[in-house]
Amino acid sequence: MRVVTSAEIDRVLSFPALIDALAEAFRGDMVTPVRHHHEIERPGAQGTLLLMPSWTGPAMQEGFIGVKIVSVFPENGAKGLPSVTGSYLLMDGATGEPVSVLDGTRLTVWRTAAASALAARHLARDDASRMVMVGAGSLAPFLIRAHMSQRPIREVALWNHNLEKAEILAAELRAEGLPVAAVADLESAVSEADLVSCATLSTTPIVTGAWLKAGAHLDLVGAFNLKMREADDEALRRAQVYVDTPAAKSEGGDVAVALSRGAISESHIRGTLTDLCHNPPRRDPAAITAFKSVGTALEDLAAAMLVWRSLAKV
């Protein structure tokens, strides 16, 4: 059994290829049972344990089984540790034999960003050139690269509640040749943005609907539980809303919270990533769109399969 490190994952994955792999998976024959979700009580804090299985159906050319084990401890940031850690076990679909253990944390940031970019492929304006990245955590660089692979982004404004952290990350990304600049005025940046991506652990809305201009696309990635919010109710009311899976209607912040409060109705949600991949909508250039993700094991399996196939070619 091969152990695949984060460096190996970075070496073989690219966003155009991974986004295409996710699109194929959402159109294909994949089985994804309900994930196990357990709260872990700890003194002064609470953690979460996720078990996320998925496997390919008989119509798929390659047979694989996979399961991701993830722990989420939001207080880890204060200790200099990642909030989310995990491992991914990939098994042969015909025998159940383990073939690989992959760095689940790295796989998660890649597939999460790819899912957002896949949604934006169908929902963001074709000429989207200005992006705002809200949050400067581990997902931010991946979301920026993923969205830039799908749209002609020329400017990226990076905002974080800690401006210094945003400035440090912006400088690192500029050194890679990416057009990223830290900003202090979020309202001004969002009001000019074609695409706004949020990846935070905020417990109160950061982006308000009044800031969004006509034609903007809002990508909501953070707020993984019902106590968190990244966008207010008005942002969701103004937008044509899509979710990655139906689970987003009851899990995570933003959409699930707005539904429970009666701020939006279930009929306001237009579809899922599966719907977008099977029947892409005609994009109204003036419409505001929004996408909320909570993650799905299907994405992890598709990403792990792509890594495994790519390593076999090296």
PDB file of C-alpha atoms in Angstrom:
ATOM      1  CA  MET A   1       0.000   0.000   0.000  1.00  0.00           C
ATOM      2  CA  ARG A   2       1.377   3.364  -1.018  1.00  0.00           C
ATOM      3  CA  VAL A   3       1.385   6.429   1.222  1.00  0.00           C
ATOM      4  CA  VAL A   4       0.822   9.604  -0.832  1.00  0.00           C
ATOM      5  CA  THR A   5       2.096  12.832   0.699  1.00  0.00           C
ATOM      6  CA  SER A   6       0.815  16.377   0.256  1.00  0.00           C
ATOM      7  CA  ALA A   7       3.839  17.160  -1.917  1.00  0.00           C
ATOM      8  CA  GLU A   8       2.983  14.298  -4.278  1.00  0.00           C
ATOM      9  CA  ILE A   9      -0.638  15.454  -4.476  1.00  0.00           C
ATOM     10  CA  ASP A  10       0.517  18.976  -5.340  1.00  0.00           C
ATOM     11  CA  ARG A  11       2.880  17.606  -7.969  1.00  0.00           C
ATOM     12  CA  VAL A  12       0.309  15.602  -9.934  1.00  0.00           C
ATOM     13  CA  LEU A  13      -2.882  17.662  -9.597  1.00  0.00           C
ATOM     14  CA  SER A  14      -3.860  20.709 -11.621  1.00  0.00           C
ATOM     15  CA  PHE A  15      -7.095  22.601 -11.446  1.00  0.00           C
ATOM     16  CA  PRO A  16      -8.295  22.220 -14.983  1.00  0.00           C
ATOM     17  CA  ALA A  17      -7.811  18.443 -14.721  1.00  0.00           C
ATOM     18  CA  LEU A  18      -9.350  18.110 -11.253  1.00  0.00           C
ATOM     19  CA  ILE A  19     -12.343  20.302 -12.107  1.00  0.00           C
ATOM     20  CA  ASP A  20     -12.975  18.148 -15.166  1.00  0.00           C
ATOM     21  CA  ALA A  21     -12.677  14.999 -13.022  1.00  0.00           C
ATOM     22  CA  LEU A  22     -15.271  16.338 -10.585  1.00  0.00           C
ATOM     23  CA  ALA A  23     -17.608  17.232 -13.437  1.00  0.00           C
ATOM     24  CA  GLU A  24     -17.299  13.678 -14.765  1.00  0.00           C
ATOM     25  CA  ALA A  25     -17.952  12.259 -11.282  1.00  0.00           C
ATOM     26  CA  PHE A  26     -21.095  14.342 -10.763  1.00  0.00           C
ATOM     27  CA  ARG A  27     -22.361  13.122 -14.141  1.00  0.00           C
ATOM     28  CA  GLY A  28     -21.282   9.529 -13.540  1.00  0.00           C
ATOM     29  CA  ASP A  29     -22.156   6.444 -11.544  1.00  0.00           C
ATOM     30  CA  MET A  30     -20.912   7.110  -8.025  1.00  0.00           C
ATOM     31  CA  VAL A  31     -22.457   5.930  -4.750  1.00  0.00           C
ATOM     32  CA  THR A  32     -22.186   8.319  -1.797  1.00  0.00           C
ATOM     33  CA  PRO A  33     -23.885   7.244   1.433  1.00  0.00           C
ATOM     34  CA  VAL A  34     -24.776   9.739   4.134  1.00  0.00           C
ATOM     35  CA  ARG A  35     -21.608  10.678   5.973  1.00  0.00           C
ATOM     36  CA  HIS A  36     -21.153  10.030   9.668  1.00  0.00           C
ATOM     37  CA  HIS A  37     -20.950  13.255  11.669  1.00  0.00           C
ATOM     38  CA  HIS A  38     -19.926  13.135  15.332  1.00  0.00           C
ATOM     39  CA  GLU A  39     -19.389  15.971  17.792  1.00  0.00           C
ATOM     40  CA  ILE A  40     -16.391  15.479  20.075  1.00  0.00           C
ATOM     41  CA  GLU A  41     -16.744  17.209  23.433  1.00  0.00           C
ATOM     42  CA  ARG A  42     -13.520  18.590  24.864  1.00  0.00           C
ATOM     43  CA  PRO A  43     -12.894  20.974  27.793  1.00  0.00           C
ATOM     44  CA  GLY A  44     -13.269  24.540  26.550  1.00  0.00           C
ATOM     45  CA  ALA A  45     -13.868  23.537  22.931  1.00  0.00           C
ATOM     46  CA  GLN A  46     -15.654  21.115  20.661  1.00  0.00           C
ATOM     47  CA  GLY A  47     -14.344  19.056  17.791  1.00  0.00           C
ATOM     48  CA  THR A  48     -16.012  17.234  14.933  1.00  0.00           C
ATOM     49  CA  LEU A  49     -15.265  13.812  13.444  1.00  0.00           C
ATOM     50  CA  LEU A  50     -16.422  13.074   9.908  1.00  0.00           C
ATOM     51  CA  LEU A  51     -16.413   9.696   8.146  1.00  0.00           C
ATOM     52  CA  MET A  52     -17.058  10.096   4.430  1.00  0.00           C
ATOM     53  CA  PRO A  53     -17.391   6.944   2.261  1.00  0.00           C
ATOM     54  CA  SER A  54     -17.977   6.664  -1.480  1.00  0.00           C
ATOM     55  CA  TRP A  55     -17.469   4.113  -4.248  1.00  0.00           C
ATOM     56  CA  THR A  56     -17.794   3.793  -7.986  1.00  0.00           C
ATOM     57  CA  GLY A  57     -20.850   2.102  -9.461  1.00  0.00           C
ATOM     58  CA  PRO A  58     -20.825  -0.750 -11.996  1.00  0.00           C
ATOM     59  CA  ALA A  59     -21.059   1.639 -14.939  1.00  0.00           C
ATOM     60  CA  MET A  60     -17.664   3.189 -14.168  1.00  0.00           C
ATOM     61  CA  GLN A  61     -14.619   1.869 -16.021  1.00  0.00           C
ATOM     62  CA  GLU A  62     -12.466   1.771 -12.886  1.00  0.00           C
ATOM     63  CA  GLY A  63     -13.686   0.330  -9.587  1.00  0.00           C
ATOM     64  CA  PHE A  64     -12.644   2.054  -6.375  1.00  0.00           C
ATOM     65  CA  ILE A  65     -13.854   2.423  -2.808  1.00  0.00           C
ATOM     66  CA  GLY A  66     -12.739   5.287  -0.625  1.00  0.00           C
ATOM     67  CA  VAL A  67     -13.329   6.771   2.792  1.00  0.00           C
ATOM     68  CA  LYS A  68     -12.048  10.003   4.306  1.00  0.00           C
ATOM     69  CA  ILE A  69     -11.601  10.429   8.037  1.00  0.00           C
ATOM     70  CA  VAL A  70     -11.593  14.089   9.029  1.00  0.00           C
ATOM     71  CA  SER A  71     -11.252  15.900  12.320  1.00  0.00           C
ATOM     72  CA  VAL A  72     -12.251  19.545  12.676  1.00  0.00           C
ATOM     73  CA  PHE A  73     -10.987  21.432  15.718  1.00  0.00           C
ATOM     74  CA  PRO A  74     -11.562  25.199  15.211  1.00  0.00           C
ATOM     75  CA  GLU A  75      -9.431  26.152  18.227  1.00  0.00           C
ATOM     76  CA  ASN A  76      -6.309  24.656  16.641  1.00  0.00           C
ATOM     77  CA  GLY A  77      -5.494  27.920  14.912  1.00  0.00           C
ATOM     78  CA  ALA A  78      -4.560  29.495  18.244  1.00  0.00           C
ATOM     79  CA  LYS A  79      -2.114  26.621  18.767  1.00  0.00           C
ATOM     80  CA  GLY A  80      -0.463  27.041  15.394  1.00  0.00           C
ATOM     81  CA  LEU A  81      -2.109  23.862  14.107  1.00  0.00           C
ATOM     82  CA  PRO A  82      -4.500  23.322  11.161  1.00  0.00           C
ATOM     83  CA  SER A  83      -8.194  23.351  12.068  1.00  0.00           C
ATOM     84  CA  VAL A  84      -8.933  20.499   9.672  1.00  0.00           C
ATOM     85  CA  THR A  85      -6.870  17.321   9.367  1.00  0.00           C
ATOM     86  CA  GLY A  86      -7.617  14.028   7.685  1.00  0.00           C
ATOM     87  CA  SER A  87      -6.525  10.896   5.869  1.00  0.00           C
ATOM     88  CA  TYR A  88      -7.985   9.225   2.803  1.00  0.00           C
ATOM     89  CA  LEU A  89      -8.027   5.457   2.336  1.00  0.00           C
ATOM     90  CA  LEU A  90      -8.368   4.319  -1.298  1.00  0.00           C
ATOM     91  CA  MET A  91      -9.299   0.669  -1.935  1.00  0.00           C
ATOM     92  CA  ASP A  92      -9.621  -1.577  -4.964  1.00  0.00           C
ATOM     93  CA  GLY A  93     -13.288  -1.693  -5.894  1.00  0.00           C
ATOM     94  CA  ALA A  94     -13.196  -5.366  -6.914  1.00  0.00           C
ATOM     95  CA  THR A  95     -11.410  -6.815  -3.876  1.00  0.00           C
ATOM     96  CA  GLY A  96     -11.643  -4.147  -1.163  1.00  0.00           C
ATOM     97  CA  GLU A  97      -7.861  -4.312  -0.809  1.00  0.00           C
ATOM     98  CA  PRO A  98      -6.303  -1.010   0.367  1.00  0.00           C
ATOM     99  CA  VAL A  99      -4.084   0.455  -2.328  1.00  0.00           C
ATOM    100  CA  SER A 100      -3.210   3.877  -0.935  1.00  0.00           C
ATOM    101  CA  VAL A 101      -3.458   6.255   2.003  1.00  0.00           C
ATOM    102  CA  LEU A 102      -3.427   9.870   0.879  1.00  0.00           C
ATOM    103  CA  ASP A 103      -2.949  13.078   2.827  1.00  0.00           C
ATOM    104  CA  GLY A 104      -6.619  13.847   3.390  1.00  0.00           C
ATOM    105  CA  THR A 105      -6.048  17.434   4.442  1.00  0.00           C
ATOM    106  CA  ARG A 106      -4.319  18.289   1.178  1.00  0.00           C
ATOM    107  CA  LEU A 107      -6.832  16.321  -0.868  1.00  0.00           C
ATOM    108  CA  THR A 108      -9.643  18.284   0.816  1.00  0.00           C
ATOM    109  CA  VAL A 109      -8.349  21.746  -0.053  1.00  0.00           C
ATOM    110  CA  TRP A 110      -7.780  20.711  -3.666  1.00  0.00           C
ATOM    111  CA  ARG A 111     -11.222  19.154  -4.154  1.00  0.00           C
ATOM    112  CA  THR A 112     -13.044  21.896  -2.206  1.00  0.00           C
ATOM    113  CA  ALA A 113     -11.561  24.613  -4.387  1.00  0.00           C
ATOM    114  CA  ALA A 114     -12.218  22.553  -7.515  1.00  0.00           C
ATOM    115  CA  ALA A 115     -15.891  22.136  -6.574  1.00  0.00           C
ATOM    116  CA  SER A 116     -16.268  25.889  -6.170  1.00  0.00           C
ATOM    117  CA  ALA A 117     -14.623  26.486  -9.530  1.00  0.00           C
ATOM    118  CA  LEU A 118     -16.844  23.844 -11.130  1.00  0.00           C
ATOM    119  CA  ALA A 119     -19.904  25.729  -9.889  1.00  0.00           C
ATOM    120  CA  ALA A 120     -18.422  29.014 -11.105  1.00  0.00           C
ATOM    121  CA  ARG A 121     -17.836  27.421 -14.511  1.00  0.00           C
ATOM    122  CA  HIS A 122     -21.626  27.397 -14.866  1.00  0.00           C
ATOM    123  CA  LEU A 123     -22.650  30.356 -12.698  1.00  0.00           C
ATOM    124  CA  ALA A 124     -20.029  33.118 -12.943  1.00  0.00           C
ATOM    125  CA  ARG A 125     -20.018  35.516 -15.881  1.00  0.00           C
ATOM    126  CA  ASP A 126     -17.738  34.453 -18.718  1.00  0.00           C
ATOM    127  CA  ASP A 127     -15.955  37.811 -18.511  1.00  0.00           C
ATOM    128  CA  ALA A 128     -15.491  37.816 -14.727  1.00  0.00           C
ATOM    129  CA  SER A 129     -12.183  39.604 -14.136  1.00  0.00           C
ATOM    130  CA  ARG A 130     -12.306  40.952 -10.569  1.00  0.00           C
ATOM    131  CA  MET A 131     -12.287  38.548  -7.631  1.00  0.00           C
ATOM    132  CA  VAL A 132     -12.451  39.078  -3.900  1.00  0.00           C
ATOM    133  CA  MET A 133     -11.090  36.383  -1.603  1.00  0.00           C
ATOM    134  CA  VAL A 134     -12.545  36.646   1.899  1.00  0.00           C
ATOM    135  CA  GLY A 135     -10.264  34.808   4.304  1.00  0.00           C
ATOM    136  CA  ALA A 136      -6.536  34.113   4.228  1.00  0.00           C
ATOM    137  CA  GLY A 137      -6.480  30.569   5.549  1.00  0.00           C
ATOM    138  CA  SER A 138      -5.256  27.363   3.925  1.00  0.00           C
ATOM    139  CA  LEU A 139      -8.060  27.288   1.362  1.00  0.00           C
ATOM    140  CA  ALA A 140      -7.544  30.808   0.047  1.00  0.00           C
ATOM    141  CA  PRO A 141      -4.600  30.127  -2.322  1.00  0.00           C
ATOM    142  CA  PHE A 142      -6.358  27.085  -3.771  1.00  0.00           C
ATOM    143  CA  LEU A 143      -9.636  28.936  -4.319  1.00  0.00           C
ATOM    144  CA  ILE A 144      -7.814  31.766  -6.053  1.00  0.00           C
ATOM    145  CA  ARG A 145      -5.925  29.401  -8.363  1.00  0.00           C
ATOM    146  CA  ALA A 146      -9.032  27.309  -9.054  1.00  0.00           C
ATOM    147  CA  HIS A 147     -11.230  30.270  -9.993  1.00  0.00           C
ATOM    148  CA  MET A 148      -8.445  31.784 -12.092  1.00  0.00           C
ATOM    149  CA  SER A 149      -8.316  28.536 -14.075  1.00  0.00           C
ATOM    150  CA  GLN A 150     -11.947  29.025 -15.131  1.00  0.00           C
ATOM    151  CA  ARG A 151     -12.367  32.762 -15.607  1.00  0.00           C
ATOM    152  CA  PRO A 152     -10.136  35.601 -16.914  1.00  0.00           C
ATOM    153  CA  ILE A 153      -9.390  36.964 -13.425  1.00  0.00           C
ATOM    154  CA  ARG A 154      -7.024  39.947 -13.645  1.00  0.00           C
ATOM    155  CA  GLU A 155      -7.350  41.315 -10.097  1.00  0.00           C
ATOM    156  CA  VAL A 156      -7.751  39.521  -6.770  1.00  0.00           C
ATOM    157  CA  ALA A 157      -8.474  41.530  -3.625  1.00  0.00           C
ATOM    158  CA  LEU A 158      -7.634  39.538  -0.492  1.00  0.00           C
ATOM    159  CA  TRP A 159      -9.368  40.466   2.761  1.00  0.00           C
ATOM    160  CA  ASN A 160      -8.907  38.978   6.208  1.00  0.00           C
ATOM    161  CA  HIS A 161      -9.985  40.171   9.637  1.00  0.00           C
ATOM    162  CA  ASN A 162      -6.243  40.229  10.377  1.00  0.00           C
ATOM    163  CA  LEU A 163      -4.910  42.530   7.655  1.00  0.00           C
ATOM    164  CA  GLU A 164      -1.306  41.545   8.311  1.00  0.00           C
ATOM    165  CA  LYS A 165      -2.090  37.911   7.534  1.00  0.00           C
ATOM    166  CA  ALA A 166      -3.736  38.983   4.273  1.00  0.00           C
ATOM    167  CA  GLU A 167      -0.695  41.063   3.345  1.00  0.00           C
ATOM    168  CA  ILE A 168       1.677  38.166   3.997  1.00  0.00           C
ATOM    169  CA  LEU A 169      -0.351  35.740   1.873  1.00  0.00           C
ATOM    170  CA  ALA A 170      -0.843  38.306  -0.887  1.00  0.00           C
ATOM    171  CA  ALA A 171       2.917  38.828  -1.095  1.00  0.00           C
ATOM    172  CA  GLU A 172       3.492  35.057  -1.320  1.00  0.00           C
ATOM    173  CA  LEU A 173       0.962  34.717  -4.131  1.00  0.00           C
ATOM    174  CA  ARG A 174       2.354  37.715  -6.015  1.00  0.00           C
ATOM    175  CA  ALA A 175       5.735  35.997  -5.888  1.00  0.00           C
ATOM    176  CA  GLU A 176       4.056  33.146  -7.809  1.00  0.00           C
ATOM    177  CA  GLY A 177       2.887  35.649 -10.403  1.00  0.00           C
ATOM    178  CA  LEU A 178      -0.727  35.875  -9.209  1.00  0.00           C
ATOM    179  CA  PRO A 179      -2.396  39.333  -9.256  1.00  0.00           C
ATOM    180  CA  VAL A 180      -3.284  39.437  -5.543  1.00  0.00           C
ATOM    181  CA  ALA A 181      -3.366  42.502  -3.276  1.00  0.00           C
ATOM    182  CA  ALA A 182      -4.489  42.745   0.347  1.00  0.00           C
ATOM    183  CA  VAL A 183      -7.322  45.180   1.056  1.00  0.00           C
ATOM    184  CA  ALA A 184      -8.759  46.682   4.240  1.00  0.00           C
ATOM    185  CA  ASP A 185     -12.064  47.941   2.822  1.00  0.00           C
ATOM    186  CA  LEU A 186     -14.150  44.832   2.131  1.00  0.00           C
ATOM    187  CA  GLU A 187     -17.336  46.655   1.170  1.00  0.00           C
ATOM    188  CA  SER A 188     -15.599  48.626  -1.557  1.00  0.00           C
ATOM    189  CA  ALA A 189     -13.853  45.529  -2.909  1.00  0.00           C
ATOM    190  CA  VAL A 190     -17.027  43.413  -2.967  1.00  0.00           C
ATOM    191  CA  SER A 191     -19.062  46.173  -4.626  1.00  0.00           C
ATOM    192  CA  GLU A 192     -16.682  46.047  -7.609  1.00  0.00           C
ATOM    193  CA  ALA A 193     -16.212  42.265  -7.718  1.00  0.00           C
ATOM    194  CA  ASP A 194     -17.459  39.850 -10.369  1.00  0.00           C
ATOM    195  CA  LEU A 195     -16.697  36.877  -8.116  1.00  0.00           C
ATOM    196  CA  VAL A 196     -16.584  36.777  -4.312  1.00  0.00           C
ATOM    197  CA  SER A 197     -15.240  33.654  -2.613  1.00  0.00           C
ATOM    198  CA  CYS A 198     -15.524  33.209   1.165  1.00  0.00           C
ATOM    199  CA  ALA A 199     -13.615  30.660   3.233  1.00  0.00           C
ATOM    200  CA  THR A 200     -13.797  31.643   6.889  1.00  0.00           C
ATOM    201  CA  LEU A 201     -14.973  30.406  10.270  1.00  0.00           C
ATOM    202  CA  SER A 202     -17.038  33.543  10.908  1.00  0.00           C
ATOM    203  CA  THR A 203     -20.035  33.284  13.218  1.00  0.00           C
ATOM    204  CA  THR A 204     -21.614  36.470  11.829  1.00  0.00           C
ATOM    205  CA  PRO A 205     -22.222  37.515   8.194  1.00  0.00           C
ATOM    206  CA  ILE A 206     -19.241  39.184   6.555  1.00  0.00           C
ATOM    207  CA  VAL A 207     -20.659  39.847   3.069  1.00  0.00           C
ATOM    208  CA  THR A 208     -23.987  41.641   2.831  1.00  0.00           C
ATOM    209  CA  GLY A 209     -26.389  41.408  -0.064  1.00  0.00           C
ATOM    210  CA  ALA A 210     -26.473  45.167  -0.547  1.00  0.00           C
ATOM    211  CA  TRP A 211     -22.807  45.110  -1.580  1.00  0.00           C
ATOM    212  CA  LEU A 212     -23.223  42.657  -4.466  1.00  0.00           C
ATOM    213  CA  LYS A 213     -23.403  44.180  -7.919  1.00  0.00           C
ATOM    214  CA  ALA A 214     -25.526  42.859 -10.780  1.00  0.00           C
ATOM    215  CA  GLY A 215     -23.956  39.782 -12.340  1.00  0.00           C
ATOM    216  CA  ALA A 216     -21.796  38.930  -9.340  1.00  0.00           C
ATOM    217  CA  HIS A 217     -21.182  35.337  -8.251  1.00  0.00           C
ATOM    218  CA  LEU A 218     -20.902  34.519  -4.533  1.00  0.00           C
ATOM    219  CA  ASP A 219     -18.984  31.396  -3.520  1.00  0.00           C
ATOM    220  CA  LEU A 220     -19.608  30.312   0.088  1.00  0.00           C
ATOM    221  CA  VAL A 221     -17.119  27.691   1.261  1.00  0.00           C
ATOM    222  CA  GLY A 222     -16.627  28.233   4.995  1.00  0.00           C
ATOM    223  CA  ALA A 223     -19.317  28.315   7.706  1.00  0.00           C
ATOM    224  CA  PHE A 224     -19.365  24.537   8.100  1.00  0.00           C
ATOM    225  CA  ASN A 225     -21.856  24.426  10.976  1.00  0.00           C
ATOM    226  CA  LEU A 226     -25.162  26.053  11.865  1.00  0.00           C
ATOM    227  CA  LYS A 227     -23.512  28.566  14.204  1.00  0.00           C
ATOM    228  CA  MET A 228     -21.531  30.145  11.370  1.00  0.00           C
ATOM    229  CA  ARG A 229     -22.423  32.666   8.673  1.00  0.00           C
ATOM    230  CA  GLU A 230     -20.470  34.257   5.827  1.00  0.00           C
ATOM    231  CA  ALA A 231     -23.300  35.999   3.947  1.00  0.00           C
ATOM    232  CA  ASP A 232     -26.481  37.612   5.229  1.00  0.00           C
ATOM    233  CA  ASP A 233     -30.045  36.649   4.331  1.00  0.00           C
ATOM    234  CA  GLU A 234     -30.326  39.482   1.808  1.00  0.00           C
ATOM    235  CA  ALA A 235     -27.388  38.109  -0.195  1.00  0.00           C
ATOM    236  CA  LEU A 236     -29.171  34.772  -0.514  1.00  0.00           C
ATOM    237  CA  ARG A 237     -32.535  36.369  -1.287  1.00  0.00           C
ATOM    238  CA  ARG A 238     -31.007  38.416  -4.112  1.00  0.00           C
ATOM    239  CA  ALA A 239     -29.178  35.434  -5.610  1.00  0.00           C
ATOM    240  CA  GLN A 240     -30.007  32.432  -7.715  1.00  0.00           C
ATOM    241  CA  VAL A 241     -28.828  29.854  -5.168  1.00  0.00           C
ATOM    242  CA  TYR A 242     -27.199  26.501  -5.872  1.00  0.00           C
ATOM    243  CA  VAL A 243     -25.678  24.005  -3.422  1.00  0.00           C
ATOM    244  CA  ASP A 244     -23.163  21.211  -3.861  1.00  0.00           C
ATOM    245  CA  THR A 245     -25.518  18.537  -2.485  1.00  0.00           C
ATOM    246  CA  PRO A 246     -28.914  18.497  -0.744  1.00  0.00           C
ATOM    247  CA  ALA A 247     -27.021  18.210   2.568  1.00  0.00           C
ATOM    248  CA  ALA A 248     -26.313  21.947   2.349  1.00  0.00           C
ATOM    249  CA  LYS A 249     -29.985  22.563   3.077  1.00  0.00           C
ATOM    250  CA  SER A 250     -29.571  21.216   6.601  1.00  0.00           C
ATOM    251  CA  GLU A 251     -25.829  21.342   7.291  1.00  0.00           C
ATOM    252  CA  GLY A 252     -23.423  24.240   7.449  1.00  0.00           C
ATOM    253  CA  GLY A 253     -24.191  27.909   7.784  1.00  0.00           C
ATOM    254  CA  ASP A 254     -25.736  30.368   5.330  1.00  0.00           C
ATOM    255  CA  VAL A 255     -28.258  28.389   3.251  1.00  0.00           C
ATOM    256  CA  ALA A 256     -29.331  25.982   5.998  1.00  0.00           C
ATOM    257  CA  VAL A 257     -29.625  28.837   8.496  1.00  0.00           C
ATOM    258  CA  ALA A 258     -31.584  31.027   6.077  1.00  0.00           C
ATOM    259  CA  LEU A 259     -33.955  28.143   5.397  1.00  0.00           C
ATOM    260  CA  SER A 260     -34.489  27.444   9.092  1.00  0.00           C
ATOM    261  CA  ARG A 261     -35.196  31.129   9.739  1.00  0.00           C
ATOM    262  CA  GLY A 262     -37.665  31.341   6.879  1.00  0.00           C
ATOM    263  CA  ALA A 263     -35.533  33.966   5.136  1.00  0.00           C
ATOM    264  CA  ILE A 264     -35.677  31.881   1.964  1.00  0.00           C
ATOM    265  CA  SER A 265     -37.842  28.944   0.947  1.00  0.00           C
ATOM    266  CA  GLU A 266     -36.575  25.602  -0.286  1.00  0.00           C
ATOM    267  CA  SER A 267     -37.947  26.446  -3.744  1.00  0.00           C
ATOM    268  CA  HIS A 268     -35.465  29.343  -3.837  1.00  0.00           C
ATOM    269  CA  ILE A 269     -32.641  26.804  -4.200  1.00  0.00           C
ATOM    270  CA  ARG A 270     -32.354  26.072  -7.894  1.00  0.00           C
ATOM    271  CA  GLY A 271     -30.273  22.917  -7.830  1.00  0.00           C
ATOM    272  CA  THR A 272     -27.085  21.058  -6.970  1.00  0.00           C
ATOM    273  CA  LEU A 273     -23.740  20.451  -8.624  1.00  0.00           C
ATOM    274  CA  THR A 274     -25.224  17.316 -10.154  1.00  0.00           C
ATOM    275  CA  ASP A 275     -27.958  19.457 -11.719  1.00  0.00           C
ATOM    276  CA  LEU A 276     -25.422  21.995 -12.960  1.00  0.00           C
ATOM    277  CA  CYS A 277     -23.286  19.277 -14.560  1.00  0.00           C
ATOM    278  CA  HIS A 278     -26.215  17.498 -16.212  1.00  0.00           C
ATOM    279  CA  ASN A 279     -28.244  20.545 -17.261  1.00  0.00           C
ATOM    280  CA  PRO A 280     -26.186  23.750 -17.201  1.00  0.00           C
ATOM    281  CA  PRO A 281     -28.491  26.774 -16.928  1.00  0.00           C
ATOM    282  CA  ARG A 282     -28.452  29.676 -19.330  1.00  0.00           C
ATOM    283  CA  ARG A 283     -26.598  32.442 -17.496  1.00  0.00           C
ATOM    284  CA  ASP A 284     -28.377  35.803 -17.186  1.00  0.00           C
ATOM    285  CA  PRO A 285     -25.486  38.332 -17.271  1.00  0.00           C
ATOM    286  CA  ALA A 286     -27.294  40.585 -14.800  1.00  0.00           C
ATOM    287  CA  ALA A 287     -28.291  37.868 -12.317  1.00  0.00           C
ATOM    288  CA  ILE A 288     -26.547  37.474  -8.974  1.00  0.00           C
ATOM    289  CA  THR A 289     -25.688  33.814  -8.312  1.00  0.00           C
ATOM    290  CA  ALA A 290     -24.567  32.020  -5.172  1.00  0.00           C
ATOM    291  CA  PHE A 291     -23.076  28.610  -4.470  1.00  0.00           C
ATOM    292  CA  LYS A 292     -22.860  27.002  -1.028  1.00  0.00           C
ATOM    293  CA  SER A 293     -20.716  23.915  -0.449  1.00  0.00           C
ATOM    294  CA  VAL A 294     -20.556  21.587   2.540  1.00  0.00           C
ATOM    295  CA  GLY A 295     -18.421  18.954   0.834  1.00  0.00           C
ATOM    296  CA  THR A 296     -19.188  15.461  -0.370  1.00  0.00           C
ATOM    297  CA  ALA A 297     -17.289  12.175  -0.404  1.00  0.00           C
ATOM    298  CA  LEU A 298     -17.875  11.912  -4.148  1.00  0.00           C
ATOM    299  CA  GLU A 299     -15.418  14.789  -4.627  1.00  0.00           C
ATOM    300  CA  ASP A 300     -12.809  13.119  -2.439  1.00  0.00           C
ATOM    301  CA  LEU A 301     -13.042   9.836  -4.330  1.00  0.00           C
ATOM    302  CA  ALA A 302     -12.821  11.575  -7.710  1.00  0.00           C
ATOM    303  CA  ALA A 303      -9.744  13.487  -6.554  1.00  0.00           C
ATOM    304  CA  ALA A 304      -8.092  10.406  -5.051  1.00  0.00           C
ATOM    305  CA  MET A 305      -8.702   8.432  -8.245  1.00  0.00           C
ATOM    306  CA  LEU A 306      -7.128  11.204 -10.314  1.00  0.00           C
ATOM    307  CA  VAL A 307      -4.087  11.292  -8.021  1.00  0.00           C
ATOM    308  CA  TRP A 308      -3.738   7.496  -8.195  1.00  0.00           C
ATOM    309  CA  ARG A 309      -4.008   7.435 -12.003  1.00  0.00           C
ATOM    310  CA  SER A 310      -1.553  10.324 -12.330  1.00  0.00           C
ATOM    311  CA  LEU A 311       1.022   8.671 -10.067  1.00  0.00           C
ATOM    312  CA  ALA A 312       0.771   5.476 -12.094  1.00  0.00           C
ATOM    313  CA  LYS A 313       1.899   7.438 -15.173  1.00  0.00           C
ATOM    314  CA  VAL A 314       4.932   8.965 -13.470  1.00  0.00           C
TER     315      VAL A 314
END
